[in-house]
Coordinates of C-alpha atoms in Angstrom, one line a residue:
M984 CA -36.6 2.1 36.3
T985 CA -32.7 3.0 36.4
R986 CA -29.8 0.9 36.0
V987 CA -27.0 0.3 38.6
V988 CA -24.7 -2.6 39.3
E989 CA -24.6 -5.0 42.1
L990 CA -21.0 -6.4 42.7
H991 CA -20.6 -9.8 44.3
V992 CA -17.4 -11.4 45.7
T993 CA -17.1 -14.9 48.2
C994 CA -14.9 -13.6 51.1
P995 CA -13.8 -16.8 53.6
D996 CA -15.3 -15.1 56.6
E997 CA -17.7 -12.4 57.6
D998 CA -14.7 -10.1 58.8
T999 CA -13.1 -10.5 55.7
A1000 CA -16.4 -9.0 54.1
A1001 CA -17.0 -6.2 56.2
S1002 CA -13.7 -5.0 56.0
L1003 CA -13.7 -4.9 52.3
A1004 CA -17.3 -3.6 52.8
R1005 CA -16.0 -0.8 55.3
A1006 CA -13.1 0.1 52.7
A1007 CA -15.0 0.1 49.9
L1008 CA -17.8 2.7 51.5
K1009 CA -15.2 4.7 53.2
A1010 CA -13.8 5.3 49.4
R1011 CA -17.2 6.1 48.4
L1012 CA -17.4 3.4 45.5
A1013 CA -20.5 1.5 47.2
A1014 CA -23.3 2.7 48.4
C1015 CA -24.2 -0.1 50.4
A1016 CA -22.9 -3.7 51.6
N1017 CA -24.9 -6.3 52.2
I1018 CA -23.2 -9.9 53.3
S1019 CA -24.7 -13.4 53.7
G1020 CA -24.1 -16.5 54.3
P1021 CA -22.6 -18.6 55.4
V1022 CA -22.8 -20.5 51.6
R1023 CA -20.9 -23.6 50.8
S1024 CA -18.8 -22.7 47.7
L1025 CA -17.6 -25.5 45.2
F1026 CA -15.4 -25.0 42.5
H1027 CA -12.2 -25.5 40.0
W1028 CA -9.4 -24.6 41.3
Q1029 CA -5.9 -25.8 40.1
G1030 CA -6.9 -28.9 38.7
R1031 CA -9.1 -30.3 41.4
I1032 CA -12.6 -29.6 42.5
E1033 CA -12.4 -27.6 45.8
E1034 CA -15.5 -27.1 48.9
E1035 CA -15.1 -24.3 50.8
G1036 CA -17.4 -22.4 53.4
E1037 CA -17.8 -18.7 52.6
V1038 CA -20.0 -15.4 52.9
V1039 CA -21.2 -13.2 49.8
L1040 CA -20.5 -9.5 49.9
A1041 CA -22.8 -7.4 47.6
L1042 CA -21.8 -4.3 47.0
K1043 CA -24.3 -1.8 45.3
T1044 CA -23.2 0.7 43.1
R1045 CA -22.8 2.6 39.7
R1046 CA -20.7 1.8 36.8
G1047 CA -18.3 4.3 36.8
C1048 CA -17.2 2.6 40.0
V1049 CA -16.9 -0.5 38.8
A1050 CA -13.3 -0.4 37.9
D1051 CA -11.7 1.0 41.1
L1052 CA -13.8 -1.1 43.5
V1053 CA -12.3 -4.3 41.7
E1054 CA -9.2 -2.9 41.9
L1055 CA -9.5 -2.3 45.9
I1056 CA -11.1 -5.6 46.1
R1057 CA -8.0 -7.2 44.7
T1058 CA -5.7 -5.6 46.7
R1059 CA -7.2 -6.3 49.8
H1060 CA -8.6 -9.8 49.3
P1061 CA -6.8 -12.5 51.0
Y1062 CA -7.7 -14.7 47.9
D1063 CA -4.9 -15.4 45.1
L1064 CA -7.8 -14.9 42.9
P1065 CA -11.2 -13.3 43.9
A1066 CA -14.0 -14.3 42.0
I1067 CA -15.5 -10.8 41.4
T1068 CA -18.8 -10.7 39.3
W1069 CA -21.4 -7.7 38.3
T1070 CA -24.6 -7.4 36.8
G1071 CA -26.3 -4.3 35.8
V1072 CA -29.8 -4.1 37.8
E1073 CA -32.7 -2.1 37.5
A1074 CA -33.3 0.0 39.9
E1075 CA -36.3 2.1 41.2
P1076 CA -35.6 6.4 40.6
D1077 CA -35.2 7.4 44.2
T1078 CA -33.0 4.0 44.7
A1079 CA -30.9 4.7 41.5
A1080 CA -30.5 8.2 42.7
W1081 CA -29.2 7.7 46.5
I1082 CA -26.4 5.3 44.4
R1083 CA -25.5 8.2 42.4
D1084 CA -25.7 10.4 45.5
E1085 CA -23.2 8.2 47.8
T1086 CA -21.0 7.4 44.9
G1087 CA -20.3 10.9 43.8
G1088 CA -21.9 10.5 40.5

């Protein structure tokens, strides 16, 4: 198995998530994007507990793309503070090779 990165960010709607996904794919910062939801998010924001309906955008990439991918999302995302997280995950070798190939690695 080989390690790759799965990055997640919540978005206000599917159109926003799809726009971010297309931008990441076009820039070759991700090999694949998955949009799921709707989800119900509860979170602390400016001293209150907020509750919103959102969708989750998951992007499969490699470590070397994370900083640029985060920057792309931050500059295009409509939220003041998009909650961007990522995790190193195991992938079978062919999938990891595909992710590397599609992201210029």
